[in-house]
Coordinates of C-alpha atoms in Angstrom, one line a residue:
X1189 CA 83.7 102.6 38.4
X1190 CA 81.8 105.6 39.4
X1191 CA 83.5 108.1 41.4
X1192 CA 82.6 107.6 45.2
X1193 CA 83.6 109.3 48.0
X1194 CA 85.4 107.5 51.2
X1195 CA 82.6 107.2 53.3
X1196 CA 80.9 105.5 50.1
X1197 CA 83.6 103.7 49.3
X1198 CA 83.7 102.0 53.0
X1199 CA 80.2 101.7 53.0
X1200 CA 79.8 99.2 50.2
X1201 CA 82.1 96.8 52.4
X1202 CA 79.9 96.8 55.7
X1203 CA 76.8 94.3 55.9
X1204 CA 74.5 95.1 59.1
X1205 CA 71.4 93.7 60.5
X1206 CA 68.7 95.4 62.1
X1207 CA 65.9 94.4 64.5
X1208 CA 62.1 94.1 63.3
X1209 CA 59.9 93.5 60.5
X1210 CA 60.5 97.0 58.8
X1211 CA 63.3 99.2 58.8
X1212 CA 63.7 101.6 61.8
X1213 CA 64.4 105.3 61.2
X1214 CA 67.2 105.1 63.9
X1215 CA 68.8 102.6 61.1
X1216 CA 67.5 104.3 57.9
X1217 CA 69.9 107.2 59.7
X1218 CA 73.0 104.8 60.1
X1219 CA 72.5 104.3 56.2
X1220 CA 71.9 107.8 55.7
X1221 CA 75.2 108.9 57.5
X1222 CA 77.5 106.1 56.8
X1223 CA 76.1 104.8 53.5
X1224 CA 75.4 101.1 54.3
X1225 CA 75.5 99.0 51.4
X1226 CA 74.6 96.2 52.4
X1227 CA 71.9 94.3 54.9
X1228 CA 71.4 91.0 56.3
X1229 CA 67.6 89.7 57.1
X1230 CA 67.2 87.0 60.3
X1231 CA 64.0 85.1 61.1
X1232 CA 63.4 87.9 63.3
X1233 CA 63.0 90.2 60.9
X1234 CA 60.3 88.2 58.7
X1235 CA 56.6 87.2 59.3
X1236 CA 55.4 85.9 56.0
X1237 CA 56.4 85.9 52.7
X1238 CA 54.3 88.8 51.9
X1239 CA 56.1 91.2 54.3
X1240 CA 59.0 90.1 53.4
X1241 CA 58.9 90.9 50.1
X1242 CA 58.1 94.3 51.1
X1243 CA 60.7 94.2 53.2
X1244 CA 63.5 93.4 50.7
X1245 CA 61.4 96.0 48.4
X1246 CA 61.9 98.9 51.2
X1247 CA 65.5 98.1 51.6
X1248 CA 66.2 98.0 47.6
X1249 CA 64.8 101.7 47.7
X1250 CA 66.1 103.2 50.5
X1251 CA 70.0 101.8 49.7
X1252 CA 69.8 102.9 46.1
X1253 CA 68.2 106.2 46.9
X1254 CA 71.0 106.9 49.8
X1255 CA 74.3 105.4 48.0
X1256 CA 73.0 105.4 44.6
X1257 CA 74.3 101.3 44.6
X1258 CA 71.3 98.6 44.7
X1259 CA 72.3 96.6 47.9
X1260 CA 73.3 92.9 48.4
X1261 CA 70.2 91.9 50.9
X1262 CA 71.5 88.9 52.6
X1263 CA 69.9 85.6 54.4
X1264 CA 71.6 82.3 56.0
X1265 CA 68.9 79.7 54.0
X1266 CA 71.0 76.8 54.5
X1267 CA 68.2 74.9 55.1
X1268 CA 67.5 72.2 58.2
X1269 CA 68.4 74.1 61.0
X1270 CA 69.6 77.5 59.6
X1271 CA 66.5 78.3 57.4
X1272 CA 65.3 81.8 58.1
X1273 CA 62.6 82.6 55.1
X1274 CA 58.9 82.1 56.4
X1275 CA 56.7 79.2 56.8
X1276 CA 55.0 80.0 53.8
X1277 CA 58.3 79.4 51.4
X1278 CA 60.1 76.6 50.9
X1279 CA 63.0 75.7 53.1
X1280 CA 65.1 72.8 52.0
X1281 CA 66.3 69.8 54.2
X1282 CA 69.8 70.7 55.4
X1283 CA 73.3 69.5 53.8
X1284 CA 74.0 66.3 56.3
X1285 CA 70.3 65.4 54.9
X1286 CA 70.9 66.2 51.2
X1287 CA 74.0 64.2 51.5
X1288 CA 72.6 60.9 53.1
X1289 CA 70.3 60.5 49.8
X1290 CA 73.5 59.2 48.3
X1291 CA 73.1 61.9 45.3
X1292 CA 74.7 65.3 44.5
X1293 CA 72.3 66.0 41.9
X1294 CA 69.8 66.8 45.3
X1295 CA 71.9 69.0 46.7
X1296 CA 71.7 71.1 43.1
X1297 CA 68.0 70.6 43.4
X1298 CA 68.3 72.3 47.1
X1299 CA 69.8 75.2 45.3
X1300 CA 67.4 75.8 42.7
X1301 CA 64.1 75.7 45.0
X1302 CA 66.3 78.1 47.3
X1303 CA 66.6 80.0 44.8
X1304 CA 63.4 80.3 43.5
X1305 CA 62.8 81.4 46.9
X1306 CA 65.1 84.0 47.1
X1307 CA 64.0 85.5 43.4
X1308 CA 60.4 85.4 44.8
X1309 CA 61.1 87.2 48.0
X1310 CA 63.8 89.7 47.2
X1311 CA 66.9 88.2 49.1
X1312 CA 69.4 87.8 46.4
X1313 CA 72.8 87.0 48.3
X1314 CA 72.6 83.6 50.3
X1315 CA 75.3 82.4 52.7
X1316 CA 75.7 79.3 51.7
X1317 CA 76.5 76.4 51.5
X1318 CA 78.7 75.3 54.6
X1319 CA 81.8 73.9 53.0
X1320 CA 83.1 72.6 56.2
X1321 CA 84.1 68.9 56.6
X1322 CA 82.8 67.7 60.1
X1323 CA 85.9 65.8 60.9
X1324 CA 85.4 66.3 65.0
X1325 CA 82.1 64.5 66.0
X1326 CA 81.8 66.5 69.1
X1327 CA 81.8 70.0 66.9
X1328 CA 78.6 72.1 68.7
X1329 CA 78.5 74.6 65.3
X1330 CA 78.9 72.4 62.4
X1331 CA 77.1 68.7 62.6
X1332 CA 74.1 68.7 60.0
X1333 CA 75.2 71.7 58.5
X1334 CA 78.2 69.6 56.6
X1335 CA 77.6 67.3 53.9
X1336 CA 80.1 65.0 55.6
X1337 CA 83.1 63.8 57.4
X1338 CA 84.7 63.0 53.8
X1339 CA 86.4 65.9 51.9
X1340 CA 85.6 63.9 48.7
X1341 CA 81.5 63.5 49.6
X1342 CA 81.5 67.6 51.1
X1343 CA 83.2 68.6 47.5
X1344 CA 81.3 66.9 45.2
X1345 CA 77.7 68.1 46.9
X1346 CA 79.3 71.5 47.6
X1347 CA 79.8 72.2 44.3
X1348 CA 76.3 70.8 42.9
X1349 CA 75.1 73.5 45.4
X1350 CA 76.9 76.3 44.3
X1351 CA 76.4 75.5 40.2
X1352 CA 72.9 76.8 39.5
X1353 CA 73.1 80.4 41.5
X1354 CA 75.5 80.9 38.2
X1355 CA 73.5 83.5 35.8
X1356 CA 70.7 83.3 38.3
X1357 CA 70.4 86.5 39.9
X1358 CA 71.3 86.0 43.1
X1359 CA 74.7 84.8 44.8
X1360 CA 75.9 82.3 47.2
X1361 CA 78.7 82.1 49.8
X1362 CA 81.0 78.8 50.6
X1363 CA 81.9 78.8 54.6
X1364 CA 83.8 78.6 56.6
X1365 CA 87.0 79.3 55.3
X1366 CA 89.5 77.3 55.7
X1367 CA 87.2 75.5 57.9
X1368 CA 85.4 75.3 60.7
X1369 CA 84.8 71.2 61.0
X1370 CA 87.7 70.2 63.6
X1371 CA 86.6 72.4 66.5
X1372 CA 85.3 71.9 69.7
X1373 CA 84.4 75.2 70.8
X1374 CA 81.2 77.6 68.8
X1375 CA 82.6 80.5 67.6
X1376 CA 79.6 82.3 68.6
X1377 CA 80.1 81.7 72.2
X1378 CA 84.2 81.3 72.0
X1379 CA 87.4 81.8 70.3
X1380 CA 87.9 78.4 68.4
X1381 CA 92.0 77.0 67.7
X1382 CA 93.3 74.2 65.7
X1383 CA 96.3 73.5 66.0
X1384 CA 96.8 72.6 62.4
X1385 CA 99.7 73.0 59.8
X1386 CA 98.9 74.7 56.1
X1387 CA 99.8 71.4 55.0
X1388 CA 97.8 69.1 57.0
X1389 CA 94.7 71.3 55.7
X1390 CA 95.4 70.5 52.2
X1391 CA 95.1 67.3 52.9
X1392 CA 91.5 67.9 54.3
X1393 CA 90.2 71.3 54.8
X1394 CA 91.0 72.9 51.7
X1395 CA 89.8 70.5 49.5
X1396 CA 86.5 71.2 49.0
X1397 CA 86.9 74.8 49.1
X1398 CA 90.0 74.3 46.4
X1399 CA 87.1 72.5 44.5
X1400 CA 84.2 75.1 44.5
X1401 CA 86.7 77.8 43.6
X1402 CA 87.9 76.0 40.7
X1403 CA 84.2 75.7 39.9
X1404 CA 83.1 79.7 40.0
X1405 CA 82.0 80.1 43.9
X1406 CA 81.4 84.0 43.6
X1407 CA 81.9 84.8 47.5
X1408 CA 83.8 82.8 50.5
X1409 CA 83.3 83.6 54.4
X1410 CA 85.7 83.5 56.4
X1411 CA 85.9 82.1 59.8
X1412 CA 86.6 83.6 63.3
X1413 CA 89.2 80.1 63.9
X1414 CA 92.8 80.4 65.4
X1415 CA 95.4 78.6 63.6
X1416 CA 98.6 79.5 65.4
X1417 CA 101.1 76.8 63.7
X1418 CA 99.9 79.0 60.1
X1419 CA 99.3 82.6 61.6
X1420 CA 102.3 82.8 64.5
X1421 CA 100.7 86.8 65.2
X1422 CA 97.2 85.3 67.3
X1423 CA 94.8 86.5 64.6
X1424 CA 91.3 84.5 63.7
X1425 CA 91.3 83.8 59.9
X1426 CA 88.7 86.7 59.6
X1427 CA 91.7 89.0 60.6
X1428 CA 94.4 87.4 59.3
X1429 CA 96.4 89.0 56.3
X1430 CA 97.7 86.0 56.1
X1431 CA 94.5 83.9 55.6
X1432 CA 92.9 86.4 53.9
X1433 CA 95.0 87.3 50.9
X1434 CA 97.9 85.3 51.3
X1435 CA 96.3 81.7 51.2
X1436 CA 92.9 82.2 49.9
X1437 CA 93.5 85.2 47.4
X1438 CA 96.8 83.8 46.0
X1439 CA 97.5 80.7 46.8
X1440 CA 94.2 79.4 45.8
X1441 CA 93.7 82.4 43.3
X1442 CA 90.0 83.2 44.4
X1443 CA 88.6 86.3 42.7
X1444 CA 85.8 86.9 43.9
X1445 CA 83.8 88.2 47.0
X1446 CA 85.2 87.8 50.4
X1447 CA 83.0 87.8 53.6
X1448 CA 83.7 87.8 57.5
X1449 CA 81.0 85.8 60.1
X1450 CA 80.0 88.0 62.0
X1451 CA 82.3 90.7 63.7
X1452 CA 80.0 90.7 67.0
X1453 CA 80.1 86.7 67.6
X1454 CA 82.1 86.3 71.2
X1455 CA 84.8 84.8 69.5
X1456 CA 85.6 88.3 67.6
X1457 CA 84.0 91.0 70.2
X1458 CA 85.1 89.5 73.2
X1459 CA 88.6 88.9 72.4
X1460 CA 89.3 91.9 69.8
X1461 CA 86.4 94.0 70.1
X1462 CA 83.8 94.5 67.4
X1463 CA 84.9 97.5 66.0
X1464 CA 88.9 97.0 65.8
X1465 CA 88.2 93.6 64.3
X1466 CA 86.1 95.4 61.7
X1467 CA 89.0 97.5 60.5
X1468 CA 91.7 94.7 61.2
X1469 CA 89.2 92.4 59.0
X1470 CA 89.4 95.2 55.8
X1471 CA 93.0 95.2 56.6
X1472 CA 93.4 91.5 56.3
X1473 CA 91.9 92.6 52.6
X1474 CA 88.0 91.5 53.4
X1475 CA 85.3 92.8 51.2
X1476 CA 82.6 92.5 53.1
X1477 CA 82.3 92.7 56.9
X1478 CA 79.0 91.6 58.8
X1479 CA 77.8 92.8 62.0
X1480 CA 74.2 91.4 62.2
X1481 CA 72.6 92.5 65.3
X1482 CA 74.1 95.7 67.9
X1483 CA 73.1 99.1 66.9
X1484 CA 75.8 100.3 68.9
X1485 CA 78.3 98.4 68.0
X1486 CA 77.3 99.0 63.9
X1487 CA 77.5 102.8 65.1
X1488 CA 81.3 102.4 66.4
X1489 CA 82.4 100.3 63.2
X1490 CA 81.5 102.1 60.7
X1491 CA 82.8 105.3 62.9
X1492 CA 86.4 103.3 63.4
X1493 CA 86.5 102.8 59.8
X1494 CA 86.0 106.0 58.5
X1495 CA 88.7 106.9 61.1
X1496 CA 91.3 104.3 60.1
X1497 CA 91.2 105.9 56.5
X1498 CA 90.9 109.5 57.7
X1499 CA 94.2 108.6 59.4
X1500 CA 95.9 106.8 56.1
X1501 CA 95.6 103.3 58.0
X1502 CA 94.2 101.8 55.0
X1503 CA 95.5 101.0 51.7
X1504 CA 92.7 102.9 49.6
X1505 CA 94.1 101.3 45.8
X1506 CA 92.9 98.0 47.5
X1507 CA 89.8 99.5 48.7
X1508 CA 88.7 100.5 45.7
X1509 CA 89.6 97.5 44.3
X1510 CA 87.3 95.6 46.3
X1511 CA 84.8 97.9 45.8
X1512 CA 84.8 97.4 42.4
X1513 CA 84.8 94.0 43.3
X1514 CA 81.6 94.2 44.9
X1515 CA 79.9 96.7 42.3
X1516 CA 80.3 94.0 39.4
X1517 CA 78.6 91.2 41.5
X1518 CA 75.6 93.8 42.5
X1519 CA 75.4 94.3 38.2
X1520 CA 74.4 90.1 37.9
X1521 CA 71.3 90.7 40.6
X1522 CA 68.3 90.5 39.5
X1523 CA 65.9 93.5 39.8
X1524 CA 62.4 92.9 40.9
X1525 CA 61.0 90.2 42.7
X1526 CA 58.8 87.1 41.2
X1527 CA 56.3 85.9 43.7
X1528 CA 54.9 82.9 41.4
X1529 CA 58.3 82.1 42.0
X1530 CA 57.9 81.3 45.7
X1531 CA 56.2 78.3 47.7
X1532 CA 55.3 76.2 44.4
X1533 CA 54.2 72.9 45.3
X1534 CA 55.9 70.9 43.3
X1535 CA 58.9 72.5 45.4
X1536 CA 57.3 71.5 48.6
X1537 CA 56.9 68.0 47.1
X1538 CA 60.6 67.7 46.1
X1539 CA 61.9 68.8 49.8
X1540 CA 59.2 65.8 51.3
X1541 CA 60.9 63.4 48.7
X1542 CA 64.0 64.3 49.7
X1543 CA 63.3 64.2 53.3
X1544 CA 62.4 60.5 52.5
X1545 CA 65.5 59.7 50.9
X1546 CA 67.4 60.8 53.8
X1547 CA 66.0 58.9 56.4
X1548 CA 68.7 56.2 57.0
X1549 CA 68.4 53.1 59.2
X1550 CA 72.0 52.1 61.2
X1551 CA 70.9 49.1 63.0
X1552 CA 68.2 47.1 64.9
X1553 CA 65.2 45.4 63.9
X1554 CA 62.3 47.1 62.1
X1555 CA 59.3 47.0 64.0
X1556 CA 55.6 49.7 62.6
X1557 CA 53.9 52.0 65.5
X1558 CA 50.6 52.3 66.5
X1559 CA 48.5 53.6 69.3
X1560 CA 50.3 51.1 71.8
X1561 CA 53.4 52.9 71.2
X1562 CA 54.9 56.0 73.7
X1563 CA 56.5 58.3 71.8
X1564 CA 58.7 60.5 73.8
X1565 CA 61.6 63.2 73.4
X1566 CA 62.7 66.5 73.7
X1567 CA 61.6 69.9 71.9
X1568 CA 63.7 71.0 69.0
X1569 CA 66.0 74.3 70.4
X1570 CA 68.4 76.5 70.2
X1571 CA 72.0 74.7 70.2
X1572 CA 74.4 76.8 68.8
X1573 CA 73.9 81.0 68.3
X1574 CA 73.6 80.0 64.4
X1575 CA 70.1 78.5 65.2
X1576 CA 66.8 80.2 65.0
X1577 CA 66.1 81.6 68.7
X1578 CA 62.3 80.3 68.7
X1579 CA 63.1 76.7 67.7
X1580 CA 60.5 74.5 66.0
X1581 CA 57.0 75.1 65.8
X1582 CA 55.9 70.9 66.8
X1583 CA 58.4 68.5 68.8
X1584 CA 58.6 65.2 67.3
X1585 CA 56.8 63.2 70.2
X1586 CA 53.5 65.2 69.9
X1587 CA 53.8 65.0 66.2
X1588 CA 54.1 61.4 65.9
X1589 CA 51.7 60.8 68.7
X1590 CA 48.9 62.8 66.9
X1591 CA 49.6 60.9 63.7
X1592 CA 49.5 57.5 65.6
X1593 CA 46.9 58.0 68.2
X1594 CA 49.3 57.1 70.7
X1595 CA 50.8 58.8 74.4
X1596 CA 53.9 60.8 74.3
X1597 CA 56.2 62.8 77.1
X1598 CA 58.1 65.9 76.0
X1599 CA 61.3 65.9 77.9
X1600 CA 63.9 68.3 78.7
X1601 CA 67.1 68.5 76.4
X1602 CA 69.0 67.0 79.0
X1603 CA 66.9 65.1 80.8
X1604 CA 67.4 64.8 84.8
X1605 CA 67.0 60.7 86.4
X1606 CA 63.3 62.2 87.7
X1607 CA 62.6 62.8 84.3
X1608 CA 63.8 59.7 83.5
X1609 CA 62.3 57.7 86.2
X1610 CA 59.2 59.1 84.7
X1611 CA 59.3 58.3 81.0
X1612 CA 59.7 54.7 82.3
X1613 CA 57.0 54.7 84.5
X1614 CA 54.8 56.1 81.0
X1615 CA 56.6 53.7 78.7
X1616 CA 55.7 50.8 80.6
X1617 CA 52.0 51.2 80.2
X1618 CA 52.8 50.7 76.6
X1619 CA 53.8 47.9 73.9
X1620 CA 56.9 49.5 72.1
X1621 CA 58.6 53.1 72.7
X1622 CA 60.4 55.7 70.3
X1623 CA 63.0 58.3 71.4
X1624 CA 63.6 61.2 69.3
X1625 CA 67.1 62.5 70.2
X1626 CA 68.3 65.9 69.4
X1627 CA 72.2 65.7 69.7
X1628 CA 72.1 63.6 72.5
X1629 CA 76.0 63.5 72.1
X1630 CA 76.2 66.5 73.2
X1631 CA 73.4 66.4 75.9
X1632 CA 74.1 62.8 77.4
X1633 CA 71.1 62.8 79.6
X1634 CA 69.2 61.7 75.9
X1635 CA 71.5 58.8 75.7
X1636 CA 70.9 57.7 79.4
X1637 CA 67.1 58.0 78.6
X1638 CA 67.5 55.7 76.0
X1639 CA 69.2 53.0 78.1
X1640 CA 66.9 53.3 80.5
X1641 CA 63.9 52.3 78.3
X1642 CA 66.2 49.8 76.4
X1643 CA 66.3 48.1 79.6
X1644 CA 62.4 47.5 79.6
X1645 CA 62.9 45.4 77.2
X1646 CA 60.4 46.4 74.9
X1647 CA 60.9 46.9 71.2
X1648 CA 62.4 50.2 71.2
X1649 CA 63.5 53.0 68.5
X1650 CA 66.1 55.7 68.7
X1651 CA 65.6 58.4 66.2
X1652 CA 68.3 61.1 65.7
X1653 CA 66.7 64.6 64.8
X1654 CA 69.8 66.5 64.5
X1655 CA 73.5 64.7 64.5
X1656 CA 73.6 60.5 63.8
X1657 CA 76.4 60.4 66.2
X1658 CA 73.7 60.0 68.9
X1659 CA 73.1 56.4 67.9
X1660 CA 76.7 55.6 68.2
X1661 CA 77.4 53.1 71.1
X1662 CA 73.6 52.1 71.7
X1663 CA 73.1 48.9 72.8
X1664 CA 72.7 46.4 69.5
X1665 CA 69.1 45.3 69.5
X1666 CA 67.9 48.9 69.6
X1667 CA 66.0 50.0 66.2
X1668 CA 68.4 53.4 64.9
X1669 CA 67.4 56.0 62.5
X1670 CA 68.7 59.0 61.2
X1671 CA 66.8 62.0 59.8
X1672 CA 69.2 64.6 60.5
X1673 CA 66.6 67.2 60.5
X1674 CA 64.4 68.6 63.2
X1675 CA 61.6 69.8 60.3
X1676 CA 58.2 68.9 59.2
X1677 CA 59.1 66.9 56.2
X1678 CA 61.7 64.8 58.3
X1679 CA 58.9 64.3 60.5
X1680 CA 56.7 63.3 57.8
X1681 CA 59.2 60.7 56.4
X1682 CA 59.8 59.5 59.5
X1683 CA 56.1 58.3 60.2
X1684 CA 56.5 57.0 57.2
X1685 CA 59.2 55.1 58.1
X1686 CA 57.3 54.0 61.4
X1687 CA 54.3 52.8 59.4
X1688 CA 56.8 49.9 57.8
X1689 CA 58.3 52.2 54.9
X1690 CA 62.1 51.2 54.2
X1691 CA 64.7 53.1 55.1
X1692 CA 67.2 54.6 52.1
X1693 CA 69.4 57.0 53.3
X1694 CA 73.2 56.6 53.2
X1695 CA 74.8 57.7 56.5
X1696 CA 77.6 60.7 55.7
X1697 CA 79.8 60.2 58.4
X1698 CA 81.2 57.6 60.2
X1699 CA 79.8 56.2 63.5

């Protein structure tokens, strides 16, 4: 390894975000002083493909002018509903979608446009996929981001994802270690606990993640999760010796890159502080620690860092360790952007094919739209602080009303009985109705809407947007569909659907 200094050394383990669409000299300074070697790009930081490419260009010469290390530039491109890379790339459907096609081999075509997309842009480290089995329906973080409520199904489609970012170029991240799929609480907003034994995950949790280690995942993120029957001292996993190098570094013998969530989510800054969880996260032997937004708090991190190992606090042999870790994954990157690479449209074609084959019928009687049908429904939005903060561009009932000639209502996420009392009043004017719900089991006021215009009793469909467990409990005779996605090419499939196509998707969790 080449000979680095401390505040090098340290560096390389901090990943930090920055706000706009180039970088700002207040942060160019941060990297300066501290030597950042590492940065992680949100929606808000990209317009078009074309900026963003010199974007990822700009950081790429700054870092390796300042630290004399190329930098990991990171994105979340899960796809569905954590896809941050610009309209004019490709972003997949997301995993609950992939996985209700019935077959993994999509979920290794996911990877491969993604990863086009990253080699055509300049991101070359993506945080995903979400390895997470979604065994609590009422989960407000995970839903449509797992493959499943099946350890089995999540394993087998995890680790097509992960296969081809092998020799690629560019890296991928399993998450959210040991999992994140049996809470109740977001850990963005709280401090999630599960009161779980070590045992009892290897029976669920672990599995997939034991899977896609066995099969070369190069990084794993941790997750900011209590579990006080396996760590007795209080600590989230992300802080947790214990989790950290005890279970997933030994006992599951993972070599390779180890991530936090981010250090500035409530669940870390509001119960540790950002800053002391940064250095108690390198402690807990973390290579990487994020903190994706908070000048100021990116400012004191990197200061209590430098601190902890001016006052011998950390163990510098594992330090450099890690470092060296982290400088042999930065040697498999690729160098220099493709942009034929990006927005192909044989790629755009797979994700509306796949799309298609997700869309999954779970009861009811078929029935085709037309202009005598009222199409109504909330906007997509922001559930959980994982989301994009701007939404969707089109809601599903002005989308399907343009493509059908036909009326539609755009309702609030959780509608009120006056809103109600008016959809009826507009759905009675016509011959059938369709609902678009967007996790209406967690906003109930989209299920009450739906018994509401059940009891019309006009042919009626209930589409889920986001999680199937909406549909769940409906009365029988209603027409249920799941696309699991809140996208264009759901919406696409789903008029297709409408317009008497069959349904083919396989639903990934039970109802």
């Amino acid at each position: 390894m080449m000979e680095l200094s401390v505040k090098q050394l340290l560096g390389q383990k901090l990943e930090y975000g920055f706000h706009g669409t180039a970088l700002t000299e207040e942060f160019k300074n941060l990297i300066r002083e501290y030597k950042i070697g590492n940065v992680i790009l949100f929606r808000r930081n990209i317009e078009n493909a074309e900026q963003m490419r010199r974007l990822c260009g700009e950081i790429r010469e700054f870092i390796l002018r300042e630290t004399g290390i190329p930098p990991f530039i990171i994105i979340d491109e899960e796809g569905g509903m954590v896809s941050r890379l610009p309209k004019d790339a490709v972003n997949v459907p997301g995993a609950m979608a992939v996985a209700a096609t019935g077959d993994p081999e999509n979920a290794r075509l996911a990877s491969q446009i993604t990863i086009r997309q990253l080699r055509g842009l300049g991101a070359n480290f993506n945080m995903a996929p979400v390895l997470d089995v979604n065994s609590n329906p009422a989960n407000p973080v995970i839903g449509v981001r797992s493959y499943g409520d099946r350890a089995e199904r999540v394993a087998a489609f995890g680790c097509a994802s992960i296969a081809p970012y092998a020799h690629s170029g560019a890296h991928c991240c399993i998450k959210h270690f040991p999992g994140h799929g049996d809470t109740a609480v977001d850990s963005h907003l709280g401090l999630p606990r599960v009161d779980k034994t070590e045992q009892e995950l290897e029976q669920l949790e672990l599995i997939p993640f034991r899977r896609a280690i066995q099969a070369g995942a190069p990084a794993v993120m941790m997750s900011h999760v209590l579990f006080p029957n396996i760590e007795a001292s209080g600590m989230p996993c992300t802080m947790s010796r214990y989790m950290v190098t005890e279970l997933l570094r030994k006992k599951l013998g993972f070599r390779g890159l180890i991530f936090t969530d981010c250090m500035e989510m409530l669940a870390i800054r509001d119960h540790f502080g950002t800053p002391e969880g940064v250095v108690a996260s390198v402690k807990a032997g973390v290579d990487i620690a994020e903190i994706s937004a908070t000048f100021e708090l990116e400012v004191q991190a990197a200061q209590a860092l430098n601190q902890a190992a001016q006052r011998g606090e950390l163990d510098m042999a594992e330090i450099r360790q890690s470092v060296e870790r982290i400088l042999e994954y930065k040697r498999q990157l690729f160098d220099a952007p493709e942009a034929a690479l990006c927005n192909r449209r044989e790629d755009r074609e797979a994700v509306l094919r796949m799309s298609r084959q997700a869309v999954t019928q779970l009861g009811g009687t078929p029935f085709q739209a037309d202009e005598d049908t009222f199409f109504c429904g909330c906007a997509d939005y922001r559930v959980s602080g994982v989301a994009n903060e701007d939404g969707g561009a089109v809601t599903f009932p002005e989308y399907m009303a343009r493509t059908f000639g036909a009326k539609c209502l755009v309702t609030p996420k959780e509608p009120t009985r006056e809103d109600i009392r008016q959809a009826a009043q507009q759905a009675k004017r016509s011959g059938k109705i369709v609902i678009g719900t967007c996790n209406g089991h967690l906003f109930r006021g989209q299920l009450d809407l739906a018994r509401a215009l059940a009891a019309l009793g006009k042919p009626l469909a209930v589409i889920a947007l986001r999680n199937p467990y909406d549909l769940s409990g409906l009365p029988a005779e209603i027409w249920k569909l799941a696309a699991y996605d809140y996208e264009e090419p759901a919406l696409c499939a789903l008029a297709d659907v409408l317009r008497g196509g069959k349904a083919e998707g396989i639903c990934p969790v039970e109802l």
